[in-house]
Short mmCIF file of C-alpha atoms in Angstrom, two decimals:
data_model
loop_
_atom_site.label_atom_id
_atom_site.label_comp_id
_atom_site.label_asym_id
_atom_site.label_seq_id
_atom_site.Cartn_x
_atom_site.Cartn_y
_atom_site.Cartn_z
CA MET C 890 4.79 -0.03 -26.22
CA THR C 891 6.93 1.92 -23.73
CA TYR C 892 7.98 5.47 -23.33
CA ILE C 893 11.63 6.67 -23.88
CA VAL C 894 13.59 9.79 -23.07
CA ASP C 895 15.46 11.37 -25.90
CA ASP C 896 18.35 13.89 -26.14
CA LYS C 897 16.22 16.87 -25.25
CA CYS C 898 16.73 15.81 -21.60
CA ILE C 899 20.55 16.12 -21.83
CA LYS C 900 21.94 19.06 -19.76
CA CYS C 901 18.36 19.84 -18.54
CA LYS C 902 17.35 16.82 -16.46
CA TYR C 903 14.00 18.09 -15.20
CA THR C 904 12.61 15.49 -12.86
CA ASP C 905 8.97 16.39 -12.86
CA CYS C 906 8.32 13.07 -14.68
CA VAL C 907 9.91 11.01 -11.93
CA GLU C 908 7.51 12.33 -9.34
CA VAL C 909 4.48 11.07 -11.18
CA CYS C 910 5.72 7.65 -12.35
CA PRO C 911 3.65 4.93 -10.54
CA VAL C 912 6.32 2.17 -11.15
CA ASP C 913 9.57 4.15 -10.49
CA CYS C 914 11.11 3.21 -13.89
CA PHE C 915 13.38 6.28 -14.22
CA TYR C 916 17.11 6.07 -13.96
CA GLU C 917 19.55 8.95 -13.51
CA GLY C 918 22.61 9.66 -15.44
CA GLU C 919 25.01 12.50 -14.83
CA ASN C 920 23.13 14.81 -17.25
CA MET C 921 19.92 13.02 -18.33
CA LEU C 922 17.28 10.55 -17.31
CA VAL C 923 16.21 7.33 -19.03
CA ILE C 924 13.21 5.02 -18.70
CA HIS C 925 13.60 1.26 -18.27
CA PRO C 926 11.45 -0.05 -21.11
CA ASP C 927 10.79 -3.30 -19.39
CA GLU C 928 9.46 -1.62 -16.28
CA CYS C 929 7.36 1.08 -17.97
CA ILE C 930 3.67 0.26 -17.89
CA ASP C 931 2.77 2.59 -20.73
CA CYS C 932 0.49 4.71 -18.54
CA GLY C 933 1.73 7.97 -20.14
CA VAL C 934 1.44 10.12 -17.02
CA CYS C 935 5.12 11.18 -17.38
CA GLU C 936 4.93 12.52 -20.93
CA PRO C 937 2.98 15.78 -20.24
CA GLU C 938 5.17 16.52 -17.21
CA CYS C 939 8.40 17.07 -19.18
CA PRO C 940 8.87 20.78 -19.83
CA VAL C 941 11.22 20.14 -22.81
CA GLU C 942 9.02 17.36 -24.41
CA SER C 943 11.78 14.76 -24.10
CA ILE C 944 9.48 11.83 -23.26
CA LYS C 945 7.96 10.11 -26.27
CA PRO C 946 6.17 6.78 -27.02
CA ASP C 947 8.57 4.32 -28.66
CA THR C 948 6.06 3.86 -31.48
CA GLU C 949 7.02 7.16 -33.00
CA PRO C 950 9.24 6.71 -36.13
CA GLY C 951 12.99 7.07 -35.67
CA LEU C 952 13.13 6.35 -31.93
CA GLU C 953 14.78 2.91 -32.19
CA LYS C 954 18.15 4.36 -31.14
CA TRP C 955 16.58 5.95 -28.12
CA LEU C 956 14.86 2.75 -27.02
CA GLU C 957 18.28 1.09 -26.94
CA VAL C 958 19.89 4.00 -25.15
CA ASN C 959 17.18 3.93 -22.54
CA ARG C 960 17.38 0.13 -22.16
CA ASP C 961 21.16 0.14 -21.93
CA TYR C 962 21.61 2.94 -19.41
CA ALA C 963 18.61 1.92 -17.19
CA GLU C 964 20.65 -1.16 -16.47
CA LYS C 965 23.73 0.88 -15.53
CA TRP C 966 22.39 3.93 -13.76
CA PRO C 967 20.76 4.28 -10.35
CA ASN C 968 17.00 4.48 -9.89
CA ILE C 969 15.45 7.90 -9.20
CA THR C 970 12.01 8.27 -7.62
CA ALA C 971 12.02 11.79 -6.14
CA LYS C 972 12.00 15.18 -7.81
CA LYS C 973 15.29 17.12 -7.82
CA ASP C 974 16.24 20.52 -9.08
CA PRO C 975 17.04 20.65 -12.82
CA MET C 976 20.59 21.14 -13.98
CA PRO C 977 21.85 24.70 -13.47
CA GLU C 978 22.19 25.17 -17.20
CA ALA C 979 18.75 23.71 -18.05
CA GLU C 980 17.23 26.99 -19.37
CA GLU C 981 20.31 27.59 -21.50
CA PHE C 982 20.21 24.20 -23.09
CA LYS C 983 16.53 23.35 -23.27
CA ASP C 984 16.26 24.32 -26.94
CA ALA C 985 19.67 23.09 -28.06
CA THR C 986 20.01 20.52 -30.82
CA GLY C 987 22.53 17.74 -31.39
CA LYS C 988 22.91 17.29 -27.66
CA PHE C 989 23.65 13.55 -27.66
CA GLU C 990 26.78 13.98 -29.88
CA LYS C 991 27.99 17.06 -28.03
CA TYR C 992 27.14 16.52 -24.37
CA PHE C 993 25.98 13.00 -23.50
CA SER C 994 27.71 11.45 -20.50
CA GLU C 995 27.75 7.77 -19.68
CA LYS C 996 28.45 8.55 -15.97
CA PRO C 997 25.73 7.65 -13.57
CA GLY C 998 23.90 10.24 -11.51
CA SER C 999 23.41 9.99 -7.81
CA GLY C 1000 19.90 8.45 -7.81
CA ASP C 1001 17.88 8.63 -4.64
#
């Protein structure tokens, strides 16, 4: 088992989770974070830190797509290990739905 980040993170990108990760398995895109599933040790400390509840165990039904998104982009985006400010529009988009289709960006973030 591993944890994944789903589309609730898009256009929010809170990084509270990054700060508590003991193995630094978060990677930063332009407008979201992902978890590298091969690096995650399934400790679960990141899950309660996410204010938009975007982090889920990959054993939940229907998350296969997100496991692949996390795996794919963790290989392409830079590692992030320190907390940063959320995106300026985070409050506005935290409850939005369908964010992957509308707003997902393949561009990398800045990382550390």
